[in-house]
Amino acid sequence: MDDNLPYDGRSGLISRLGKGSIAVLMSSFVVCLGCLTFLAFLWGANANNAVWRSIVLAGWTTRSITITSLVLRWATAAQAAICTSMLAAILLQMGAVPLPAAAAVSIIRFDNTGPWSLLCKMGAEWHHGSISIGLLAALLTFTTLSLQFASTVLLSQVGIASLPVATSVPQTYYGTDTYGPSYGSDGGGVHSFFDTTPLRYPAFAEWISNATMSDTAAQHGEFAPSSAPGIRDTGTVVRAFLPFKDDERSRLIEYHGFGTAVDTRVVCVRPRLTNIVCSTDKDSPAYPAFRITGLADVEQKPSGFVRLPDEDGSKNYSLSFDCGFAPDADPETYGWPLALCGLNQSLGIYSVMQSNGFEVEPGPSYLLINATLTNDVTNLDGSDVWESITLKPNGTSQSVTLQFTLCMTAFGAQQLEINATRPASFPPEPTVLWNTSTATYNTKDVLRQFGAGTSRDSTSRRGIFDLAPRSWQWPEHPEVDGFDEVNSGFFSTTAAIWVVSPDIWYRGLVNEAQYSIFAHIARSTANPALALQAYFTTLCAICYYERIIMFDTAAPSSRVSLVQVTRPLGWTAFIIVASEVILHLLLVLLAILIFRRAGNLSQIQNAWASISQLLGPTTESWIRDADTVDDKTVKSWLRDHGLNKTLVRVEHVQSRVQLVEKDRVS
């Protein structure tokens, strides 16, 4: 016997494996590495990669992973089958197998279903030389079977996520043509806004002046916020409404185009009151309505204050007021019972939007009354922006104490090009929730959106957009009366506010949800200017989004919206599959290397050689008698003759390769 037959290692390996097996092994290696590369691309790329974006936006993420996993399973299964043939050849030459399994193991060199078929035939009677082969077969079985579930593992970490997608729109409807048919079709419907319960509080874009009181000339003509004694000034705050309905707006993170911007500055000052007369409505003795008349004037003049001359050309006058309210005796439940009444629009503050070179006009002013009567409760605001007066209504002997503050607004609107942005992660638009245990509205989320929460949150935490600074002034001043109404966003926003001016406003005459926001902000912040700003912003939003379907003026725009896509959400699944594939490829390489060194007596994928090598002194008689019986019968014969534990292997004996007993020496 010559165990060291000379052979050319390279040509011998190719001839023993066969060109078909070599081609399968090489191509499957490339396929496996390609599949891993593609999966790594799906997991590692981001929205900046055009190919990845195309796959994800087309909804091909799941299908791509499934198809790639299927190809990976085919490639690794083909490798495993060839490796099983090599391991069977190595086992027959370098190790040993029980005689009853010799025929099956020899045939495995030609055809098999995978490494598990070799494990089953090796059984428990492993020779010491076959343990390493059995371990290699067991590991190949593990990797091959586990990779059959690659798609299941990979898809376990694929889910829904938001992807920012930029689009350009040739026509975005942003406003109403003031000379078109839509403008005059709903002019009388503004009163209904007081009765509307907002289903949600839409996100707006906000720009806040960062000017200080020491600035002599702010960059955009804005006014700085102030909390000096006797005055609460929000400063210039421009809020822009975006021309998108709820579903589109909830996914929007960037918008570049036309919108309606509103100067929402509010200043509340401590007024000087004279000639105060208080009376009650005797028609409702069980629930008296109070009426307050008198004169109000401003002693502390904020920045941007304007007082128009009266008919005589004098500016030395006070504003008359006539206010009514119904007091509430349970402020712990409902908040302060506030009342609001409009004043003559002859003094106030002007908007930063008004053009230079033209006479500025003040915005509407209001007298805000804290109607928490001291005969019911004593929870009054002690801040210096309120003027407290004790009165005795006519016809009664009861004294009551009321508080007054004079609030001036600069609410002006115009349609202009804006840039609004917010981060990809933001809280949803808030709603007013009803608390059944306290029978009150829960306004916490709404207050946070308006910047009136317990802490001053950033715009991202408030869920609103950052509005890029620009010049807010009119490009030119219209040469007509009522220019706001003709040339600005008045119809879609501030039209809802101007109705307040001539009317008396208090709880019971307006929507309870709207009133709760107003009262809760005033009470929690001790800043009536912030409360009035939030309430008027709410009215503008209700008006804007009710009339958005009437918009008939369009312009090009660009936007970035979040699109719900299916994409990988974590790396754990990919790492598991990649590790299994790499381990599998290493096992295949190891099997090839061992076969190259120790499999020179076998030819893979050759049926005749696999059968011929079974013939030998140990098996010849059994093969001849097994032509008409099954394997079970042959195993029984061998057991009866005490040969069932005999170990055999193939050796080169007398010029041929045949099956011999393990300890036989030729």
PDB file of N, CA and C in Angstrom, residues 457-546:
ATOM      1  N   ASP A 457     -40.005  76.489  26.616  1.00  0.00           N
ATOM      2  CA  ASP A 457     -39.493  75.431  25.765  1.00  0.00           C
ATOM      3  C   ASP A 457     -39.021  75.992  24.430  1.00  0.00           C
ATOM      4  N   SER A 458     -38.151  75.222  23.772  1.00  0.00           N
ATOM      5  CA  SER A 458     -37.703  75.580  22.432  1.00  0.00           C
ATOM      6  C   SER A 458     -38.828  75.337  21.436  1.00  0.00           C
ATOM      7  N   THR A 459     -38.675  75.888  20.241  1.00  0.00           N
ATOM      8  CA  THR A 459     -39.709  75.699  19.219  1.00  0.00           C
ATOM      9  C   THR A 459     -39.863  74.227  18.861  1.00  0.00           C
ATOM     10  N   SER A 460     -38.776  73.455  18.889  1.00  0.00           N
ATOM     11  CA  SER A 460     -38.880  72.036  18.555  1.00  0.00           C
ATOM     12  C   SER A 460     -39.704  71.283  19.589  1.00  0.00           C
ATOM     13  N   ARG A 461     -39.540  71.604  20.868  1.00  0.00           N
ATOM     14  CA  ARG A 461     -40.335  70.960  21.916  1.00  0.00           C
ATOM     15  C   ARG A 461     -41.778  71.442  21.873  1.00  0.00           C
ATOM     16  N   ARG A 462     -41.996  72.626  21.382  1.00  0.00           N
ATOM     17  CA  ARG A 462     -43.359  73.137  21.250  1.00  0.00           C
ATOM     18  C   ARG A 462     -44.051  72.592  20.005  1.00  0.00           C
ATOM     19  N   GLY A 463     -43.296  71.962  19.111  1.00  0.00           N
ATOM     20  CA  GLY A 463     -43.874  71.367  17.910  1.00  0.00           C
ATOM     21  C   GLY A 463     -44.147  72.358  16.804  1.00  0.00           C
ATOM     22  N   ILE A 464     -43.584  73.560  16.884  1.00  0.00           N
ATOM     23  CA  ILE A 464     -43.836  74.573  15.865  1.00  0.00           C
ATOM     24  C   ILE A 464     -42.596  74.754  14.998  1.00  0.00           C
ATOM     25  N   PHE A 465     -42.720  75.590  13.974  1.00  0.00           N
ATOM     26  CA  PHE A 465     -41.642  75.833  13.026  1.00  0.00           C
ATOM     27  C   PHE A 465     -40.855  77.081  13.418  1.00  0.00           C
ATOM     28  N   ASP A 466     -39.591  77.074  13.041  1.00  0.00           N
ATOM     29  CA  ASP A 466     -38.783  78.290  13.127  1.00  0.00           C
ATOM     30  C   ASP A 466     -39.004  79.090  11.853  1.00  0.00           C
ATOM     31  N   LEU A 467     -39.350  80.333  12.016  1.00  0.00           N
ATOM     32  CA  LEU A 467     -39.591  81.217  10.879  1.00  0.00           C
ATOM     33  C   LEU A 467     -38.334  82.042  10.635  1.00  0.00           C
ATOM     34  N   ALA A 468     -37.793  81.955   9.423  1.00  0.00           N
ATOM     35  CA  ALA A 468     -36.563  82.679   9.108  1.00  0.00           C
ATOM     36  C   ALA A 468     -36.831  84.180   9.097  1.00  0.00           C
ATOM     37  N   PRO A 469     -35.913  84.977   9.651  1.00  0.00           N
ATOM     38  CA  PRO A 469     -36.118  86.430   9.671  1.00  0.00           C
ATOM     39  C   PRO A 469     -36.049  87.031   8.278  1.00  0.00           C
ATOM     40  N   ARG A 470     -36.774  88.099   8.089  1.00  0.00           N
ATOM     41  CA  ARG A 470     -36.791  88.842   6.841  1.00  0.00           C
ATOM     42  C   ARG A 470     -37.418  90.198   7.125  1.00  0.00           C
ATOM     43  N   SER A 471     -37.505  91.034   6.141  1.00  0.00           N
ATOM     44  CA  SER A 471     -38.212  92.300   6.326  1.00  0.00           C
ATOM     45  C   SER A 471     -39.706  92.014   6.346  1.00  0.00           C
ATOM     46  N   TRP A 472     -40.355  92.483   7.410  1.00  0.00           N
ATOM     47  CA  TRP A 472     -41.788  92.218   7.551  1.00  0.00           C
ATOM     48  C   TRP A 472     -42.641  93.370   7.025  1.00  0.00           C
ATOM     49  N   GLN A 473     -42.036  94.434   6.581  1.00  0.00           N
ATOM     50  CA  GLN A 473     -42.803  95.599   6.139  1.00  0.00           C
ATOM     51  C   GLN A 473     -43.455  95.345   4.790  1.00  0.00           C
ATOM     52  N   TRP A 474     -44.541  96.085   4.588  1.00  0.00           N
ATOM     53  CA  TRP A 474     -45.176  96.064   3.286  1.00  0.00           C
ATOM     54  C   TRP A 474     -44.181  96.558   2.245  1.00  0.00           C
ATOM     55  N   PRO A 475     -44.112  95.893   1.086  1.00  0.00           N
ATOM     56  CA  PRO A 475     -43.219  96.402   0.037  1.00  0.00           C
ATOM     57  C   PRO A 475     -43.644  97.779  -0.455  1.00  0.00           C
ATOM     58  N   GLU A 476     -44.934  98.046  -0.432  1.00  0.00           N
ATOM     59  CA  GLU A 476     -45.443  99.377  -0.767  1.00  0.00           C
ATOM     60  C   GLU A 476     -46.762  99.580  -0.051  1.00  0.00           C
ATOM     61  N   HIS A 477     -47.044 100.819   0.280  1.00  0.00           N
ATOM     62  CA  HIS A 477     -48.253 101.117   1.029  1.00  0.00           C
ATOM     63  C   HIS A 477     -49.414 101.333   0.064  1.00  0.00           C
ATOM     64  N   PRO A 478     -50.500 100.581   0.187  1.00  0.00           N
ATOM     65  CA  PRO A 478     -51.633 100.735  -0.735  1.00  0.00           C
ATOM     66  C   PRO A 478     -52.246 102.124  -0.641  1.00  0.00           C
ATOM     67  N   GLU A 479     -52.721 102.583  -1.770  1.00  0.00           N
ATOM     68  CA  GLU A 479     -53.303 103.917  -1.827  1.00  0.00           C
ATOM     69  C   GLU A 479     -54.818 103.866  -1.666  1.00  0.00           C
ATOM     70  N   VAL A 480     -55.310 103.003  -0.796  1.00  0.00           N
ATOM     71  CA  VAL A 480     -56.754 102.892  -0.586  1.00  0.00           C
ATOM     72  C   VAL A 480     -57.022 102.800   0.893  1.00  0.00           C
ATOM     73  N   ASP A 481     -58.258 103.120   1.264  1.00  0.00           N
ATOM     74  CA  ASP A 481     -58.658 102.945   2.650  1.00  0.00           C
ATOM     75  C   ASP A 481     -58.844 101.458   2.930  1.00  0.00           C
ATOM     76  N   GLY A 482     -58.608 101.104   4.168  1.00  0.00           N
ATOM     77  CA  GLY A 482     -58.755  99.694   4.545  1.00  0.00           C
ATOM     78  C   GLY A 482     -57.788  98.793   3.802  1.00  0.00           C
ATOM     79  N   PHE A 483     -56.537  99.251   3.677  1.00  0.00           N
ATOM     80  CA  PHE A 483     -55.584  98.494   2.859  1.00  0.00           C
ATOM     81  C   PHE A 483     -55.324  97.104   3.398  1.00  0.00           C
ATOM     82  N   ASP A 484     -55.453  96.912   4.709  1.00  0.00           N
ATOM     83  CA  ASP A 484     -55.256  95.571   5.264  1.00  0.00           C
ATOM     84  C   ASP A 484     -56.215  94.585   4.629  1.00  0.00           C
ATOM     85  N   GLU A 485     -57.446  95.031   4.480  1.00  0.00           N
ATOM     86  CA  GLU A 485     -58.479  94.134   3.995  1.00  0.00           C
ATOM     87  C   GLU A 485     -58.303  93.813   2.518  1.00  0.00           C
ATOM     88  N   VAL A 486     -57.730  94.740   1.761  1.00  0.00           N
ATOM     89  CA  VAL A 486     -57.644  94.557   0.321  1.00  0.00           C
ATOM     90  C   VAL A 486     -56.354  93.851  -0.087  1.00  0.00           C
ATOM     91  N   ASN A 487     -55.285  94.094   0.631  1.00  0.00           N
ATOM     92  CA  ASN A 487     -53.988  93.656   0.139  1.00  0.00           C
ATOM     93  C   ASN A 487     -53.252  92.699   1.067  1.00  0.00           C
ATOM     94  N   SER A 488     -53.802  92.304   2.157  1.00  0.00           N
ATOM     95  CA  SER A 488     -53.059  91.450   3.081  1.00  0.00           C
ATOM     96  C   SER A 488     -53.785  90.139   3.311  1.00  0.00           C
ATOM     97  N   GLY A 489     -53.339  89.428   4.355  1.00  0.00           N
ATOM     98  CA  GLY A 489     -53.997  88.183   4.716  1.00  0.00           C
ATOM     99  C   GLY A 489     -55.145  88.405   5.676  1.00  0.00           C
ATOM    100  N   PHE A 490     -55.710  89.604   5.682  1.00  0.00           N
ATOM    101  CA  PHE A 490     -56.793  89.928   6.610  1.00  0.00           C
ATOM    102  C   PHE A 490     -57.943  88.935   6.497  1.00  0.00           C
ATOM    103  N   PHE A 491     -58.343  88.624   5.271  1.00  0.00           N
ATOM    104  CA  PHE A 491     -59.510  87.777   5.058  1.00  0.00           C
ATOM    105  C   PHE A 491     -59.334  86.406   5.696  1.00  0.00           C
ATOM    106  N   SER A 492     -58.101  85.880   5.691  1.00  0.00           N
ATOM    107  CA  SER A 492     -57.879  84.513   6.164  1.00  0.00           C
ATOM    108  C   SER A 492     -57.392  84.436   7.603  1.00  0.00           C
ATOM    109  N   THR A 493     -57.132  85.578   8.258  1.00  0.00           N
ATOM    110  CA  THR A 493     -56.607  85.515   9.628  1.00  0.00           C
ATOM    111  C   THR A 493     -57.246  86.558  10.538  1.00  0.00           C
ATOM    112  N   THR A 494     -56.772  87.784  10.452  1.00  0.00           N
ATOM    113  CA  THR A 494     -57.145  88.801  11.439  1.00  0.00           C
ATOM    114  C   THR A 494     -58.583  89.267  11.314  1.00  0.00           C
ATOM    115  N   ALA A 495     -59.287  88.848  10.272  1.00  0.00           N
ATOM    116  CA  ALA A 495     -60.713  89.174  10.192  1.00  0.00           C
ATOM    117  C   ALA A 495     -61.461  88.608  11.386  1.00  0.00           C
ATOM    118  N   ALA A 496     -60.970  87.499  11.928  1.00  0.00           N
ATOM    119  CA  ALA A 496     -61.630  86.882  13.077  1.00  0.00           C
ATOM    120  C   ALA A 496     -61.451  87.703  14.345  1.00  0.00           C
ATOM    121  N   ILE A 497     -60.420  88.548  14.402  1.00  0.00           N
ATOM    122  CA  ILE A 497     -60.139  89.324  15.612  1.00  0.00           C
ATOM    123  C   ILE A 497     -60.915  90.630  15.644  1.00  0.00           C
ATOM    124  N   TRP A 498     -61.059  91.241  14.496  1.00  0.00           N
ATOM    125  CA  TRP A 498     -61.659  92.575  14.462  1.00  0.00           C
ATOM    126  C   TRP A 498     -63.103  92.569  14.932  1.00  0.00           C
ATOM    127  N   VAL A 499     -63.728  91.409  14.919  1.00  0.00           N
ATOM    128  CA  VAL A 499     -65.107  91.333  15.408  1.00  0.00           C
ATOM    129  C   VAL A 499     -65.163  91.562  16.908  1.00  0.00           C
ATOM    130  N   VAL A 500     -64.056  91.288  17.608  1.00  0.00           N
ATOM    131  CA  VAL A 500     -64.037  91.466  19.058  1.00  0.00           C
ATOM    132  C   VAL A 500     -64.136  92.942  19.425  1.00  0.00           C
ATOM    133  N   SER A 501     -63.618  93.796  18.556  1.00  0.00           N
ATOM    134  CA  SER A 501     -63.475  95.207  18.906  1.00  0.00           C
ATOM    135  C   SER A 501     -64.767  95.871  19.363  1.00  0.00           C
ATOM    136  N   PRO A 502     -65.870  95.750  18.649  1.00  0.00           N
ATOM    137  CA  PRO A 502     -67.071  96.470  19.098  1.00  0.00           C
ATOM    138  C   PRO A 502     -67.917  95.701  20.101  1.00  0.00           C
ATOM    139  N   ASP A 503     -67.578  94.458  20.379  1.00  0.00           N
ATOM    140  CA  ASP A 503     -68.452  93.618  21.191  1.00  0.00           C
ATOM    141  C   ASP A 503     -67.915  93.453  22.608  1.00  0.00           C
ATOM    142  N   ILE A 504     -68.837  93.112  23.507  1.00  0.00           N
ATOM    143  CA  ILE A 504     -68.470  92.715  24.863  1.00  0.00           C
ATOM    144  C   ILE A 504     -68.184  91.213  24.853  1.00  0.00           C
ATOM    145  N   TRP A 505     -67.132  90.849  25.513  1.00  0.00           N
ATOM    146  CA  TRP A 505     -66.662  89.464  25.455  1.00  0.00           C
ATOM    147  C   TRP A 505     -66.427  88.970  26.873  1.00  0.00           C
ATOM    148  N   TYR A 506     -67.083  87.881  27.255  1.00  0.00           N
ATOM    149  CA  TYR A 506     -66.815  87.259  28.545  1.00  0.00           C
ATOM    150  C   TYR A 506     -67.295  85.818  28.505  1.00  0.00           C
ATOM    151  N   ARG A 507     -66.953  85.085  29.554  1.00  0.00           N
ATOM    152  CA  ARG A 507     -67.290  83.665  29.592  1.00  0.00           C
ATOM    153  C   ARG A 507     -68.793  83.479  29.514  1.00  0.00           C
ATOM    154  N   GLY A 508     -69.194  82.554  28.666  1.00  0.00           N
ATOM    155  CA  GLY A 508     -70.601  82.313  28.415  1.00  0.00           C
ATOM    156  C   GLY A 508     -71.015  82.813  27.048  1.00  0.00           C
ATOM    157  N   LEU A 509     -70.277  83.807  26.521  1.00  0.00           N
ATOM    158  CA  LEU A 509     -70.566  84.314  25.184  1.00  0.00           C
ATOM    159  C   LEU A 509     -69.639  83.726  24.132  1.00  0.00           C
ATOM    160  N   VAL A 510     -68.600  83.034  24.562  1.00  0.00           N
ATOM    161  CA  VAL A 510     -67.643  82.440  23.634  1.00  0.00           C
ATOM    162  C   VAL A 510     -67.511  80.957  23.948  1.00  0.00           C
ATOM    163  N   ASN A 511     -66.864  80.254  23.019  1.00  0.00           N
ATOM    164  CA  ASN A 511     -66.639  78.824  23.188  1.00  0.00           C
ATOM    165  C   ASN A 511     -65.831  78.543  24.456  1.00  0.00           C
ATOM    166  N   GLU A 512     -66.266  77.548  25.233  1.00  0.00           N
ATOM    167  CA  GLU A 512     -65.638  77.271  26.521  1.00  0.00           C
ATOM    168  C   GLU A 512     -64.185  76.814  26.375  1.00  0.00           C
ATOM    169  N   ALA A 513     -63.883  76.051  25.317  1.00  0.00           N
ATOM    170  CA  ALA A 513     -62.499  75.604  25.114  1.00  0.00           C
ATOM    171  C   ALA A 513     -61.595  76.791  24.801  1.00  0.00           C
ATOM    172  N   GLN A 514     -62.070  77.705  23.959  1.00  0.00           N
ATOM    173  CA  GLN A 514     -61.287  78.908  23.661  1.00  0.00           C
ATOM    174  C   GLN A 514     -61.071  79.727  24.932  1.00  0.00           C
ATOM    175  N   TYR A 515     -62.128  79.879  25.695  1.00  0.00           N
ATOM    176  CA  TYR A 515     -62.041  80.682  26.915  1.00  0.00           C
ATOM    177  C   TYR A 515     -61.058  80.059  27.914  1.00  0.00           C
ATOM    178  N   SER A 516     -61.038  78.725  27.990  1.00  0.00           N
ATOM    179  CA  SER A 516     -60.159  78.052  28.947  1.00  0.00           C
ATOM    180  C   SER A 516     -58.694  78.339  28.647  1.00  0.00           C
ATOM    181  N   ILE A 517     -58.329  78.323  27.371  1.00  0.00           N
ATOM    182  CA  ILE A 517     -56.946  78.628  26.999  1.00  0.00           C
ATOM    183  C   ILE A 517     -56.584  80.036  27.444  1.00  0.00           C
ATOM    184  N   PHE A 518     -57.464  80.975  27.153  1.00  0.00           N
ATOM    185  CA  PHE A 518     -57.226  82.375  27.502  1.00  0.00           C
ATOM    186  C   PHE A 518     -57.073  82.547  29.013  1.00  0.00           C
ATOM    187  N   ALA A 519     -58.008  81.991  29.776  1.00  0.00           N
ATOM    188  CA  ALA A 519     -58.000  82.176  31.227  1.00  0.00           C
ATOM    189  C   ALA A 519     -56.842  81.432  31.891  1.00  0.00           C
ATOM    190  N   HIS A 520     -56.539  80.224  31.417  1.00  0.00           N
ATOM    191  CA  HIS A 520     -55.468  79.438  32.033  1.00  0.00           C
ATOM    192  C   HIS A 520     -54.103  80.089  31.827  1.00  0.00           C
ATOM    193  N   ILE A 521     -53.864  80.644  30.639  1.00  0.00           N
ATOM    194  CA  ILE A 521     -52.578  81.308  30.400  1.00  0.00           C
ATOM    195  C   ILE A 521     -52.461  82.556  31.262  1.00  0.00           C
ATOM    196  N   ALA A 522     -53.539  83.331  31.339  1.00  0.00           N
ATOM    197  CA  ALA A 522     -53.501  84.554  32.144  1.00  0.00           C
ATOM    198  C   ALA A 522     -53.216  84.241  33.603  1.00  0.00           C
ATOM    199  N   ARG A 523     -53.809  83.156  34.086  1.00  0.00           N
ATOM    200  CA  ARG A 523     -53.640  82.829  35.498  1.00  0.00           C
ATOM    201  C   ARG A 523     -52.284  82.198  35.778  1.00  0.00           C
ATOM    202  N   SER A 524     -51.821  81.298  34.898  1.00  0.00           N
ATOM    203  CA  SER A 524     -50.589  80.559  35.175  1.00  0.00           C
ATOM    204  C   SER A 524     -49.340  81.393  34.947  1.00  0.00           C
ATOM    205  N   THR A 525     -49.408  82.370  34.054  1.00  0.00           N
ATOM    206  CA  THR A 525     -48.220  83.168  33.740  1.00  0.00           C
ATOM    207  C   THR A 525     -48.244  84.548  34.367  1.00  0.00           C
ATOM    208  N   ALA A 526     -49.406  84.978  34.885  1.00  0.00           N
ATOM    209  CA  ALA A 526     -49.556  86.354  35.379  1.00  0.00           C
ATOM    210  C   ALA A 526     -49.140  87.350  34.304  1.00  0.00           C
ATOM    211  N   ASN A 527     -49.411  86.972  33.047  1.00  0.00           N
ATOM    212  CA  ASN A 527     -49.051  87.824  31.915  1.00  0.00           C
ATOM    213  C   ASN A 527     -50.245  87.909  30.970  1.00  0.00           C
ATOM    214  N   PRO A 528     -51.100  88.909  31.145  1.00  0.00           N
ATOM    215  CA  PRO A 528     -52.278  89.013  30.279  1.00  0.00           C
ATOM    216  C   PRO A 528     -51.920  89.226  28.818  1.00  0.00           C
ATOM    217  N   ALA A 529     -50.765  89.828  28.539  1.00  0.00           N
ATOM    218  CA  ALA A 529     -50.361  90.033  27.148  1.00  0.00           C
ATOM    219  C   ALA A 529     -50.140  88.694  26.450  1.00  0.00           C
ATOM    220  N   LEU A 530     -49.502  87.756  27.140  1.00  0.00           N
ATOM    221  CA  LEU A 530     -49.268  86.430  26.578  1.00  0.00           C
ATOM    222  C   LEU A 530     -50.581  85.685  26.365  1.00  0.00           C
ATOM    223  N   ALA A 531     -51.524  85.848  27.293  1.00  0.00           N
ATOM    224  CA  ALA A 531     -52.825  85.182  27.170  1.00  0.00           C
ATOM    225  C   ALA A 531     -53.603  85.719  25.978  1.00  0.00           C
ATOM    226  N   LEU A 532     -53.632  87.039  25.820  1.00  0.00           N
ATOM    227  CA  LEU A 532     -54.376  87.630  24.709  1.00  0.00           C
ATOM    228  C   LEU A 532     -53.713  87.286  23.379  1.00  0.00           C
ATOM    229  N   GLN A 533     -52.403  87.250  23.366  1.00  0.00           N
ATOM    230  CA  GLN A 533     -51.684  86.862  22.148  1.00  0.00           C
ATOM    231  C   GLN A 533     -52.053  85.440  21.730  1.00  0.00           C
ATOM    232  N   ALA A 534     -52.085  84.509  22.693  1.00  0.00           N
ATOM    233  CA  ALA A 534     -52.431  83.121  22.388  1.00  0.00           C
ATOM    234  C   ALA A 534     -53.873  83.005  21.915  1.00  0.00           C
ATOM    235  N   TYR A 535     -54.776  83.737  22.555  1.00  0.00           N
ATOM    236  CA  TYR A 535     -56.188  83.642  22.177  1.00  0.00           C
ATOM    237  C   TYR A 535     -56.414  84.195  20.774  1.00  0.00           C
ATOM    238  N   PHE A 536     -55.817  85.329  20.465  1.00  0.00           N
ATOM    239  CA  PHE A 536     -55.989  85.903  19.135  1.00  0.00           C
ATOM    240  C   PHE A 536     -55.307  85.043  18.070  1.00  0.00           C
ATOM    241  N   THR A 537     -54.195  84.408  18.413  1.00  0.00           N
ATOM    242  CA  THR A 537     -53.565  83.474  17.474  1.00  0.00           C
ATOM    243  C   THR A 537     -54.504  82.309  17.180  1.00  0.00           C
ATOM    244  N   THR A 538     -55.202  81.841  18.215  1.00  0.00           N
ATOM    245  CA  THR A 538     -56.167  80.755  18.029  1.00  0.00           C
ATOM    246  C   THR A 538     -57.282  81.168  17.084  1.00  0.00           C
ATOM    247  N   LEU A 539     -57.812  82.371  17.266  1.00  0.00           N
ATOM    248  CA  LEU A 539     -58.870  82.854  16.381  1.00  0.00           C
ATOM    249  C   LEU A 539     -58.374  82.958  14.943  1.00  0.00           C
ATOM    250  N   CYS A 540     -57.154  83.451  14.764  1.00  0.00           N
ATOM    251  CA  CYS A 540     -56.589  83.554  13.418  1.00  0.00           C
ATOM    252  C   CYS A 540     -56.445  82.172  12.783  1.00  0.00           C
ATOM    253  N   ALA A 541     -55.998  81.191  13.573  1.00  0.00           N
ATOM    254  CA  ALA A 541     -55.817  79.836  13.050  1.00  0.00           C
ATOM    255  C   ALA A 541     -57.153  79.216  12.657  1.00  0.00           C
ATOM    256  N   ILE A 542     -58.177  79.416  13.494  1.00  0.00           N
ATOM    257  CA  ILE A 542     -59.504  78.884  13.165  1.00  0.00           C
ATOM    258  C   ILE A 542     -59.983  79.472  11.845  1.00  0.00           C
ATOM    259  N   CYS A 543     -59.837  80.768  11.705  1.00  0.00           N
ATOM    260  CA  CYS A 543     -60.261  81.451  10.486  1.00  0.00           C
ATOM    261  C   CYS A 543     -59.468  80.956   9.279  1.00  0.00           C
ATOM    262  N   TYR A 544     -58.156  80.850   9.440  1.00  0.00           N
ATOM    263  CA  TYR A 544     -57.280  80.488   8.321  1.00  0.00           C
ATOM    264  C   TYR A 544     -57.607  79.099   7.784  1.00  0.00           C
ATOM    265  N   TYR A 545     -57.715  78.125   8.684  1.00  0.00           N
ATOM    266  CA  TYR A 545     -57.893  76.752   8.214  1.00  0.00           C
ATOM    267  C   TYR A 545     -59.345  76.433   7.881  1.00  0.00           C
ATOM    268  N   GLU A 546     -60.268  77.281   8.305  1.00  0.00           N
ATOM    269  CA  GLU A 546     -61.639  77.118   7.821  1.00  0.00           C
ATOM    270  C   GLU A 546     -61.763  77.625   6.394  1.00  0.00           C
TER     271      GLU A 546
END
